[in-house]
Amino acid sequence: MLTKTSFQGKLTKTENLFIPFVVAGDPTPELTVEYAKRLQDEGADILELGVPYSDPLADGPTIQRAAQRALKAGMSLRKAIQLVPKLREAGVEIPVVIFTYYNPVMQIGHEALFDMLEENGAEGVLIPDLPYEESEEIRELAEARNIEFISLVAPNSDQRIQRIAESAKGFLYCVSTLGVTGERNEMSAEALSFIKRVKEYSQVPVAVGFGVSSYDHVKLVNEHADGVIIGSKIIRIIEDGLEKIKNGETEQALNDFSSSISTLIKG
Amino acid sequence: MLQVFPDIKGRFGDFGGKYVPETLMGPLQELEEALDQALEDPAFHEEYHHVLKEYSGRPTALTYADKMTDYLGGAKIYLKREDLNHTGAHKLNNAIGQALLAKRMGKEKIIAETGAGQHGVASATVAAKFGLECKVFMGEEDIRRQELNVFRMKLLGAEVVPVTSGNGTLKDATNEAIRYWVANCEDHFYLIGSVVGPHPYPRMVRDFQRVIGDESRRQFMEREEALPDRIFACVGGGSNAMGIFYPFLEDDVELIGVEAAGKGVHTPEHAATLTKGTPGVIHGSKTYLMQDENGQITEPYSISAGLDYPGIGPEHAHLFQTKRVRYESITDQEALDALKLLTVKEGIIPAIETAHALAQAFKEAPKMSEDETILINLSGRGDKDMATLMEHFQEEVE
């Protein structure tokens, strides 16, 4: 019998998943902990903790701005992973997936990365520029360490869809539309038929990201997939509160954040 | 016999590969298949060489630099005159090849990145020639510095898209071009300007630039009845160097790539990627790059915008690691001195990029014997650099 990974152990449901993305250190590490706590309070099931990168190829302008703020605050892959115990201290219990580009991983080293993930209690890792063909070694290491390596699949993955979906761990990240992350106004029929195809092969929950930005999107996606990943929209909500934080009204900014997230997820 | 690179995973030894978002894996596969078919099709080669000949003016001359040779004393110096190509540099060889491939794939829209604007101009030129729609991504800072090339591109009918992310230079323009391609890959062809990026780009650009080395070999044999002893080329991304080196990789010819040392490799202001960088991933490819201890990519510096790039083609990383090519670096000042020297001795004003290769060759030539020979890839002409050159030489010439 297969033993459960700690990710699976912590995941309390497998549908209607709400998977928010925040950039570690945007605008400060302390506030990232606060946002994470608030997101959990609003029903987040998994937290994607983004590591800021100088050259984020898969991200649109909103997340690039967040990365710039976090880099300015001194954030790095190492420090982002070390933020996980602080999330736990603050009461964040949901699984945490570290989202990082590959170059910082290469500098730390594969083994050392998993040592750090293990020591700090992160349950998963997602590397957006490490496609299936380049990730064999990391996937094997992840499996050996009981850490979930989260895969992405896109509508134009074509004949690779089955292979990627069948080997997916944790949850499968479906890129709903072609393009970099950002908010879009509607879900296309093609995107929905693609999700259906992915679900046929996947043994893990199928979550949709890239462009989910309103309650209507959330409802629509949840009718067809097992969850939503929301990044850019959450960063926008964080940005809405930056002025207040600068003026020392942090508590007010955090309350506004909670209520905006609630509207986004629950209508 | 050397192993054939890249291998089926797009690797040159430890380097290369496809480190890209999942959404690009499909388009890269499509490109690879189209490229393989094109390169196996004699009709494609015929068309490519026909355009090179009738439109770009190839073959370019091999010039014996007799005055330089006399002045330095030592090895005989030859120049491969890529500056005589239409648009003034080797960049057009690759732009023509990729534009023909885009047409063959039925893609009517091309996008390109540019730093100094040379590749942008080459792309805008082939877009005009072959009736393609063209968007050129260019950093805001570079747009400011390269006004004339921005105007050339617009005059040729291209749209110049200002890039404000990062520091607004070539690295950021490349990021933005890749992002745009991710979102629009169905009907757009991404025309990369150097031997960088994910597989199959480094291989494709090399194969469209190897005409430089193939011609050189023929011309050199005619003139000297032997191959050159040493070949010099400047290296930013590394396309002119790969182009001239590649056909000589299996020969007993010493190959020297010259990087930009900017204000000196012991200062933070340089672009000497192999001399000072470390292995990592940039723009979809595993190679050497300039980065900090956390793996954040840092900004390079060079007086020459064409060498001002924090990465280098993965095949160069491989040739560096296996020591097949020797890599040296030349400072801004050494390059300017070499530029001036060639200008007054031979009546050829080279691009500042090219001057880096000249400077290294001029250092070595006097130490070589008179029966040895040197070939320098004169990758581009200096017309585009007049504003910079005026800053440095105005007082001296008046």
XYZ file of C-alpha atoms in Angstrom:
665
model
C 0.000 0.000 0.000
C 1.190 3.469 -0.833
C 2.000 5.752 2.064
C 0.422 9.172 1.973
C 2.719 12.137 1.447
C 2.360 14.891 3.990
C 0.794 16.977 1.211
C -1.966 14.400 0.759
C -2.342 14.029 4.498
C -2.968 17.731 4.885
C -5.308 18.192 1.962
C -8.785 17.955 3.445
C -10.766 17.822 0.205
C -10.205 17.120 -3.481
C -12.687 19.434 -5.161
C -13.521 23.132 -5.170
C -9.915 23.732 -4.190
C -8.820 27.319 -3.725
C -5.090 27.658 -4.432
C -3.811 31.212 -3.982
C -0.405 32.433 -5.121
C 1.542 35.121 -3.317
C 5.123 36.245 -3.795
C 7.231 35.707 -0.690
C 8.433 39.056 0.612
C 5.877 41.191 -1.280
C 5.989 43.757 0.173
C 7.726 42.271 3.254
C 8.225 38.714 4.631
C 6.127 39.607 7.702
C 3.183 40.689 5.549
C 3.446 37.530 3.433
C 2.810 35.564 6.628
C -0.221 37.759 7.382
C -1.654 37.362 3.856
C -1.163 33.602 4.020
C -3.031 33.421 7.314
C -5.890 35.500 5.913
C -6.028 33.363 2.771
C -6.319 30.230 4.898
C -9.089 31.900 6.920
C -10.957 32.580 3.658
C -10.761 28.932 2.701
C -7.450 28.443 0.880
C -6.612 24.743 0.558
C -3.030 24.969 -0.725
C -0.649 27.941 -0.705
C 1.622 28.617 -3.642
C 4.535 30.587 -2.236
C 6.272 32.335 -5.114
C 10.004 33.017 -5.080
C 10.791 36.352 -6.743
C 13.038 36.103 -9.791
C 14.823 38.688 -11.893
C 13.653 37.165 -15.182
C 10.231 35.536 -14.705
C 9.455 34.298 -18.235
C 6.050 32.830 -17.425
C 4.719 35.831 -15.534
C 2.891 38.918 -16.679
C 3.436 42.480 -15.478
C 1.482 42.130 -12.204
C 3.598 39.292 -10.844
C 6.758 40.914 -12.230
C 5.958 43.985 -10.145
C 5.439 41.822 -7.051
C 8.779 40.098 -7.703
C 10.540 43.451 -7.992
C 9.097 44.583 -4.647
C 10.121 41.318 -2.993
C 13.631 41.369 -4.455
C 14.000 44.890 -3.148
C 13.016 43.532 0.272
C 15.908 41.039 -0.007
C 13.915 37.856 -0.707
C 15.616 34.756 -2.175
C 14.810 31.059 -2.689
C 16.543 30.177 0.581
C 14.693 32.859 2.553
C 11.357 31.939 0.971
C 11.728 28.325 2.092
C 12.767 29.538 5.543
C 9.519 31.497 5.676
C 7.547 28.223 5.868
C 8.230 27.611 9.619
C 7.087 31.192 10.270
C 3.854 30.442 8.401
C 3.355 27.416 10.646
C 3.997 29.461 13.800
C 1.308 31.877 12.626
C -1.131 28.988 12.277
C -0.962 28.317 8.524
C -1.553 24.571 8.327
C -2.429 24.045 4.666
C 0.178 22.486 2.329
C 2.739 24.966 1.030
C 4.127 24.646 -2.496
C 7.287 26.589 -3.260
C 6.992 28.153 -6.746
C 10.432 28.978 -8.140
C 12.159 29.390 -11.471
C 14.894 26.881 -12.177
C 18.025 29.035 -12.110
C 17.944 29.715 -8.337
C 17.367 25.963 -7.813
C 20.396 25.141 -9.938
C 22.556 27.452 -7.829
C 21.467 25.803 -4.556
C 21.693 22.293 -6.014
C 18.970 19.662 -6.344
C 19.805 17.669 -3.199
C 20.254 20.793 -1.094
C 16.904 22.128 -2.294
C 15.083 19.026 -1.079
C 17.042 19.068 2.188
C 15.779 22.599 2.740
C 12.210 21.820 1.725
C 12.209 18.876 4.130
C 13.816 20.731 7.041
C 11.415 23.641 6.712
C 8.314 21.557 6.136
C 7.295 22.624 2.628
C 5.069 19.989 1.037
C 5.605 20.702 -2.631
C 7.629 22.460 -5.289
C 6.656 23.870 -8.681
C 9.230 24.984 -11.267
C 7.471 26.669 -14.211
C 10.455 26.562 -16.568
C 11.310 22.909 -15.957
C 9.070 20.982 -18.360
C 8.582 17.216 -18.203
C 11.561 16.498 -20.476
C 13.998 18.437 -18.259
C 12.637 17.401 -14.850
C 13.345 13.680 -14.555
C 16.040 13.986 -11.891
C 14.018 16.447 -9.795
C 10.876 14.314 -10.059
C 12.780 11.257 -8.815
C 14.276 13.195 -5.934
C 10.864 14.613 -5.010
C 9.373 11.139 -4.962
C 12.184 9.804 -2.762
C 11.735 12.696 -0.328
C 7.911 12.507 -0.226
C 7.600 16.022 -1.593
C 5.142 16.726 -4.391
C 6.581 18.002 -7.669
C 3.717 19.924 -9.241
C 3.438 19.692 -13.034
C 1.874 22.081 -15.511
C -0.052 21.125 -18.594
C -1.166 23.426 -21.427
C -3.777 23.174 -24.185
C -0.971 22.932 -26.769
C 0.856 20.172 -24.871
C -0.859 17.901 -27.436
C 0.393 14.308 -27.366
C 2.284 15.069 -24.147
C -0.922 15.759 -22.189
C -1.455 12.118 -21.292
C 2.129 11.527 -20.138
C 2.177 14.691 -18.012
C -1.279 14.125 -16.522
C -0.664 10.483 -15.664
C 2.566 11.251 -13.814
C 1.199 14.314 -11.978
C 1.674 14.583 -8.218
C -0.103 16.727 -5.635
C -2.337 18.583 -8.031
C -2.088 19.240 -11.734
C -1.749 22.846 -12.820
C -3.788 23.436 -15.967
C -2.854 26.496 -17.978
C -6.321 27.665 -18.971
C -5.305 29.945 -21.809
C -2.121 30.327 -23.746
C -0.034 33.122 -22.435
C 1.618 34.425 -19.380
C -0.193 34.866 -16.083
C -2.641 37.702 -15.881
C -6.280 38.464 -15.490
C -8.605 37.666 -18.347
C -12.269 38.346 -18.801
C -13.665 35.029 -19.870
C -12.981 31.308 -20.040
C -12.993 29.890 -23.534
C -14.896 26.811 -24.650
C -11.572 25.331 -25.823
C -10.137 25.741 -22.331
C -13.043 23.832 -20.854
C -12.792 20.945 -23.300
C -9.042 20.785 -22.612
C -9.709 20.508 -18.857
C -12.080 17.645 -19.508
C -9.367 15.822 -21.444
C -6.788 16.348 -18.690
C -9.193 15.031 -16.063
C -9.512 11.751 -17.930
C -5.838 10.989 -17.320
C -5.065 12.642 -13.999
C -5.055 10.756 -10.704
C -4.729 13.997 -8.723
C -6.977 17.077 -8.495
C -6.925 19.218 -11.619
C -6.694 22.927 -10.877
C -6.938 25.738 -13.388
C -4.782 28.843 -13.367
C -3.591 31.677 -15.608
C -6.371 34.208 -15.872
C -8.832 33.378 -13.080
C -9.820 36.797 -11.767
C -13.465 36.954 -10.693
C -16.089 35.045 -8.748
C -17.773 34.123 -12.048
C -14.513 32.519 -13.228
C -14.183 30.634 -9.961
C -17.733 29.264 -10.266
C -17.279 28.344 -13.912
C -13.929 26.627 -13.370
C -15.181 24.685 -10.371
C -18.024 23.250 -12.437
C -15.442 21.553 -14.656
C -12.206 21.262 -12.684
C -11.248 20.442 -9.108
C -9.997 23.869 -8.179
C -8.706 27.296 -9.097
C -5.251 28.804 -8.846
C -5.356 32.571 -8.451
C -2.194 34.643 -8.705
C -2.312 37.980 -10.493
C -5.716 38.933 -9.087
C -4.487 38.357 -5.527
C -1.376 40.421 -6.188
C -3.648 43.217 -7.466
C -5.606 43.046 -4.221
C -2.347 43.252 -2.269
C -1.325 46.243 -4.386
C -4.627 47.969 -3.566
C -3.570 47.977 0.086
C 0.050 49.096 -0.320
C -0.774 52.766 0.129
C -2.542 52.082 3.425
C 0.380 49.963 4.629
C 2.742 52.802 3.796
C 0.556 55.104 5.882
C 0.686 52.750 8.851
C -2.875 51.443 8.417
C -1.761 47.814 8.105
C -4.665 46.296 10.026
C -7.169 48.102 7.778
C -5.269 46.936 4.664
C -5.359 43.323 5.881
C -9.094 43.514 6.619
C -9.720 44.929 3.135
C -7.617 42.082 1.751
C -9.743 39.488 3.551
C -12.999 40.972 2.358
C -11.796 41.216 -1.263
C -10.648 37.584 -1.174
C -13.992 36.564 0.290
C -15.856 38.334 -2.538
C -13.559 36.695 -5.099
C -14.098 33.186 -3.762
C -17.609 33.240 -2.301
C -19.294 35.924 -4.393
C 35.634 12.447 -35.051
C 33.730 14.933 -32.946
C 30.355 13.961 -31.596
C 27.483 15.692 -33.367
C 25.891 18.451 -31.319
C 23.228 19.191 -30.309
C 21.973 15.725 -29.328
C 18.292 14.775 -29.567
C 17.524 16.609 -26.327
C 19.026 19.765 -27.773
C 22.158 19.548 -25.644
C 25.735 20.505 -26.345
C 27.372 18.333 -23.697
C 26.079 19.709 -20.376
C 24.517 22.801 -21.954
C 21.462 23.811 -23.960
C 18.097 22.091 -23.558
C 14.622 23.578 -23.244
C 14.029 25.362 -19.938
C 10.776 27.004 -20.927
C 7.188 27.301 -19.710
C 5.041 24.332 -20.725
C 3.146 26.506 -23.246
C 6.287 26.815 -25.390
C 7.021 23.111 -25.636
C 4.456 22.685 -28.434
C 5.689 25.604 -30.563
C 9.330 24.540 -30.107
C 8.472 21.041 -31.267
C 6.698 22.465 -34.309
C 9.717 24.653 -35.082
C 12.146 21.764 -34.704
C 10.193 19.581 -37.111
C 9.889 22.374 -39.685
C 13.612 23.159 -39.377
C 14.642 19.527 -39.837
C 12.488 19.241 -42.932
C 13.776 22.511 -44.364
C 17.430 21.629 -43.813
C 16.919 18.318 -45.581
C 15.217 19.986 -48.530
C 17.643 21.016 -51.332
C 15.074 23.560 -52.555
C 15.236 25.372 -49.213
C 19.048 25.582 -49.351
C 18.886 26.804 -52.901
C 16.441 29.578 -52.029
C 18.432 30.583 -48.926
C 21.715 30.819 -50.849
C 20.019 32.557 -53.742
C 18.745 35.310 -51.410
C 22.141 35.554 -49.703
C 23.759 36.091 -53.082
C 21.298 38.368 -54.847
C 19.980 40.344 -51.889
C 22.727 40.409 -49.268
C 25.688 40.376 -51.645
C 27.380 37.133 -50.616
C 29.959 35.768 -50.732
C 31.550 38.517 -48.695
C 35.182 39.308 -49.430
C 38.226 37.896 -47.713
C 40.555 40.869 -47.364
C 44.283 40.584 -46.765
C 45.143 43.374 -44.294
C 48.618 44.067 -45.651
C 49.128 47.404 -43.882
C 48.130 45.960 -40.503
C 50.346 42.948 -41.108
C 53.344 45.163 -41.952
C 52.641 47.430 -39.006
C 52.405 44.656 -36.402
C 55.019 42.324 -37.899
C 54.297 38.642 -37.404
C 51.353 36.597 -38.643
C 49.552 37.528 -41.872
C 46.174 39.044 -41.037
C 43.042 38.333 -43.058
C 39.586 39.816 -42.518
C 36.301 38.062 -43.327
C 34.204 40.998 -44.427
C 30.748 40.439 -42.909
C 30.522 44.238 -42.725
C 29.864 44.146 -46.470
C 26.548 42.345 -46.026
C 23.361 44.279 -46.718
C 22.438 46.142 -43.466
C 26.086 46.117 -42.420
C 26.635 43.004 -40.352
C 26.427 39.201 -40.217
C 22.973 39.430 -38.578
C 21.183 39.343 -41.938
C 22.394 35.784 -42.765
C 20.321 34.446 -39.892
C 17.357 36.762 -40.404
C 17.056 35.600 -44.031
C 17.198 31.932 -43.037
C 14.581 32.271 -40.316
C 12.287 34.467 -42.416
C 12.298 31.834 -45.181
C 11.509 29.192 -42.569
C 8.664 31.318 -41.149
C 7.156 31.616 -44.613
C 7.518 27.890 -45.163
C 5.661 27.306 -41.882
C 2.864 29.612 -43.014
C 3.548 32.209 -40.307
C 2.987 35.730 -41.593
C 3.971 37.568 -38.414
C 7.439 37.683 -36.932
C 8.682 39.021 -33.635
C 12.276 39.775 -32.679
C 14.278 41.141 -29.763
C 17.025 43.663 -30.168
C 19.634 45.418 -28.061
C 21.596 47.890 -30.166
C 19.076 47.447 -32.943
C 21.192 45.511 -35.466
C 19.112 42.355 -35.271
C 15.970 44.487 -35.118
C 16.988 46.191 -38.341
C 17.859 42.838 -39.975
C 14.446 41.460 -38.929
C 12.581 44.558 -40.132
C 14.498 44.288 -43.404
C 13.566 40.673 -44.124
C 10.000 41.392 -43.015
C 9.792 44.125 -45.663
C 11.441 41.906 -48.266
C 9.209 38.879 -47.654
C 5.989 40.709 -46.822
C 5.796 39.759 -43.158
C 4.372 41.740 -40.263
C 7.142 42.564 -37.786
C 7.231 43.552 -34.107
C 10.593 44.306 -32.533
C 10.902 44.278 -28.747
C 13.459 46.755 -27.508
C 14.306 47.986 -24.016
C 13.315 51.551 -23.208
C 16.893 52.430 -22.318
C 18.185 51.013 -25.616
C 15.505 52.897 -27.563
C 16.869 56.066 -26.040
C 20.482 55.131 -26.843
C 19.854 53.891 -30.386
C 17.541 56.479 -31.873
C 18.802 56.004 -35.412
C 18.210 52.250 -35.547
C 14.742 52.726 -34.027
C 13.940 55.061 -36.896
C 15.409 52.623 -39.454
C 13.139 49.856 -38.173
C 10.069 52.095 -38.287
C 10.962 53.288 -41.775
C 11.150 49.645 -42.844
C 7.589 49.226 -41.594
C 8.226 47.397 -38.309
C 6.568 48.180 -35.019
C 9.035 48.854 -32.209
C 7.607 47.745 -28.846
C 9.230 49.516 -25.884
C 10.064 47.219 -22.972
C 9.933 48.797 -19.528
C 10.418 45.703 -17.348
C 13.734 45.139 -15.578
C 16.359 47.657 -16.650
C 14.987 48.084 -20.156
C 17.880 46.432 -22.015
C 18.427 43.371 -24.248
C 17.829 40.825 -21.479
C 14.441 42.360 -20.715
C 13.548 42.764 -24.392
C 14.234 39.029 -24.841
C 12.039 38.157 -21.833
C 9.225 40.252 -23.275
C 9.571 38.770 -26.767
C 9.373 35.267 -25.258
C 6.289 36.251 -23.219
C 4.617 37.657 -26.314
C 5.461 34.503 -28.246
C 3.975 32.325 -25.470
C 0.677 34.179 -25.864
C 0.700 34.374 -29.665
C 2.613 31.319 -30.835
C -0.131 30.013 -33.091
C 0.458 32.559 -35.835
C 3.751 34.184 -34.827
C 7.323 33.153 -35.578
C 9.968 34.233 -33.074
C 13.106 35.242 -34.936
C 15.911 35.070 -32.346
C 19.033 37.031 -33.221
C 21.794 34.929 -31.705
C 22.816 31.351 -30.867
C 20.876 31.573 -27.599
C 17.443 30.505 -26.348
C 15.874 27.048 -26.073
C 16.578 24.236 -28.525
C 16.404 24.357 -31.556
C 17.368 28.071 -31.682
C 21.118 27.773 -30.898
C 21.478 25.088 -33.541
C 19.290 26.892 -36.092
C 21.083 30.226 -35.800
C 24.453 28.467 -36.010
C 23.374 26.637 -39.152
C 22.227 29.911 -40.749
C 25.533 31.591 -39.812
C 27.935 28.807 -40.760
C 27.994 30.243 -44.273
C 30.620 32.645 -42.866
C 32.957 29.783 -41.962
C 32.188 27.734 -45.070
C 33.053 30.646 -47.366
C 36.140 31.537 -45.313
C 37.494 28.018 -45.606
C 37.126 28.034 -49.400
C 38.542 31.534 -49.779
C 41.453 30.832 -47.450
C 42.398 27.654 -49.288
C 42.396 29.610 -52.569
C 44.614 32.353 -51.165
C 46.954 30.452 -48.875
C 46.503 26.811 -49.879
C 46.183 26.109 -46.172
C 43.809 26.791 -43.308
C 44.427 29.750 -40.982
C 46.408 29.060 -37.808
C 44.113 31.124 -35.618
C 40.569 32.484 -36.024
C 39.283 35.346 -33.879
C 35.675 36.451 -33.359
C 33.901 38.598 -30.784
C 31.301 36.946 -28.567
C 28.166 38.435 -27.041
C 25.445 35.842 -27.573
C 27.980 34.375 -29.973
C 26.397 34.021 -33.427
C 29.153 35.482 -35.594
C 31.705 33.411 -33.664
C 29.721 30.161 -34.002
C 29.227 30.950 -37.682
C 32.923 31.239 -38.438
C 34.151 28.598 -35.916
C 31.729 25.803 -36.692
C 33.153 24.592 -40.028
C 36.639 24.518 -38.448
C 35.839 22.632 -35.233
C 37.421 19.414 -36.457
C 40.509 21.062 -37.938
C 43.874 21.881 -36.458
C 42.982 25.567 -36.200
C 43.111 27.524 -32.970
C 39.799 29.276 -32.286
C 39.604 32.345 -30.057
C 36.355 33.924 -28.824
C 36.664 37.444 -27.448
C 34.301 38.719 -24.767
C 33.717 42.268 -23.599
C 35.672 43.132 -20.444
C 33.956 46.550 -20.251
C 35.812 48.605 -17.662
C 37.810 45.509 -16.652
C 36.938 41.988 -15.507
C 38.004 42.946 -11.983
C 35.293 45.610 -11.850
C 31.536 44.849 -11.720
C 31.128 46.523 -15.117
C 31.825 43.938 -17.782
C 30.074 41.386 -20.003
C 32.680 38.608 -19.816
C 30.232 35.751 -19.314
C 32.639 32.820 -19.700
C 35.591 34.536 -18.052
C 33.621 35.554 -14.958
C 30.194 33.887 -15.043
C 28.907 30.551 -13.732
C 26.584 27.860 -15.137
C 22.869 28.555 -14.948
C 19.736 28.945 -17.047
C 18.855 32.036 -19.063
C 16.254 32.498 -21.792
C 15.415 28.808 -21.893
C 18.924 27.405 -22.134
C 21.516 26.008 -19.732
C 24.746 27.906 -20.247
C 27.118 30.306 -18.494
C 25.667 33.557 -17.220
C 26.270 36.489 -14.942
C 24.323 36.175 -11.726
C 24.433 36.853 -8.012
C 24.768 34.238 -5.244
C 20.962 33.733 -5.166
C 20.725 32.945 -8.870
C 19.303 36.341 -9.848
C 20.601 37.410 -13.250
C 22.704 40.570 -13.145
C 23.120 43.373 -15.672
C 26.240 43.284 -17.808
C 28.102 46.299 -19.105
C 30.042 46.967 -22.294
C 30.611 50.011 -24.470
C 29.289 47.842 -27.288
C 25.553 47.256 -27.029
C 25.860 44.076 -29.096
C 28.061 42.377 -26.495
C 26.042 43.691 -23.555
C 24.293 40.392 -22.736
C 24.486 38.441 -19.431
C 24.389 35.005 -21.112
C 26.130 33.261 -24.021
C 25.095 30.577 -26.480
C 25.142 27.060 -24.955
C 27.459 25.706 -27.656
C 30.070 28.272 -26.590
C 29.663 27.085 -22.982
C 30.382 23.574 -24.242
C 33.382 24.641 -26.356
C 34.684 26.543 -23.319
C 34.271 23.584 -20.991
C 35.899 21.158 -23.426
C 38.632 23.756 -24.142
C 38.131 23.496 -27.907
C 37.844 27.284 -28.061
C 39.984 29.696 -26.048
C 38.044 32.657 -24.655
C 39.720 35.977 -23.905
C 38.369 39.365 -22.907
C 39.072 42.902 -24.105
C 38.238 46.191 -22.378
C 36.334 49.149 -23.845
C 39.551 51.105 -24.218
C 41.476 48.277 -25.926
C 38.585 47.858 -28.361
C 38.479 51.566 -29.185
C 42.248 51.605 -29.775
C 42.016 48.623 -32.139
C 39.089 50.225 -33.962
C 41.076 53.386 -34.533
C 44.130 51.456 -35.693
C 42.254 49.405 -38.290
C 40.473 52.528 -39.509
C 43.659 54.465 -40.244
C 45.716 51.515 -41.505
C 43.134 49.771 -43.694
C 40.380 52.313 -44.301
C 37.810 50.041 -42.675
C 35.738 51.325 -39.758
C 34.576 48.239 -37.862
C 31.716 47.959 -35.366
C 32.780 48.333 -31.726
C 31.743 44.687 -31.172
C 34.117 43.566 -33.908
C 36.901 45.745 -32.489
C 37.100 43.401 -29.488
C 38.158 40.535 -31.783
C 40.604 42.849 -33.573
C 42.217 43.954 -30.304
C 42.901 40.380 -29.211
C 44.251 39.420 -32.647
C 46.508 42.501 -32.700
C 47.932 41.428 -29.323
C 48.790 37.974 -30.607
C 49.874 38.629 -34.200
C 53.299 40.161 -33.387
C 54.165 37.119 -31.285
C 53.475 34.750 -34.174
C 55.839 33.945 -37.035
C 55.588 35.424 -40.539
C 54.514 32.153 -42.094
C 51.555 31.864 -39.768
C 48.134 33.281 -40.619
C 45.268 34.850 -38.723
C 41.623 35.168 -39.766
C 39.426 37.728 -38.011
C 35.668 37.791 -38.439
C 34.917 41.400 -39.259
C 31.349 40.911 -38.121
C 29.990 44.398 -38.744
C 30.727 47.939 -39.791
C 30.970 50.922 -37.495
C 28.413 53.277 -39.058
C 25.960 52.583 -36.233
C 28.603 53.553 -33.657
C 29.386 57.050 -34.918
C 27.779 58.820 -31.952
C 29.893 56.793 -29.500
C 33.013 57.208 -31.628
C 32.509 60.967 -31.823
C 32.456 61.113 -28.028
C 35.823 59.385 -27.906
C 37.679 60.621 -30.967
C 36.266 64.066 -31.822
C 39.112 66.003 -30.181
C 41.758 63.662 -31.479
C 40.775 64.052 -35.156
C 40.370 67.829 -35.092
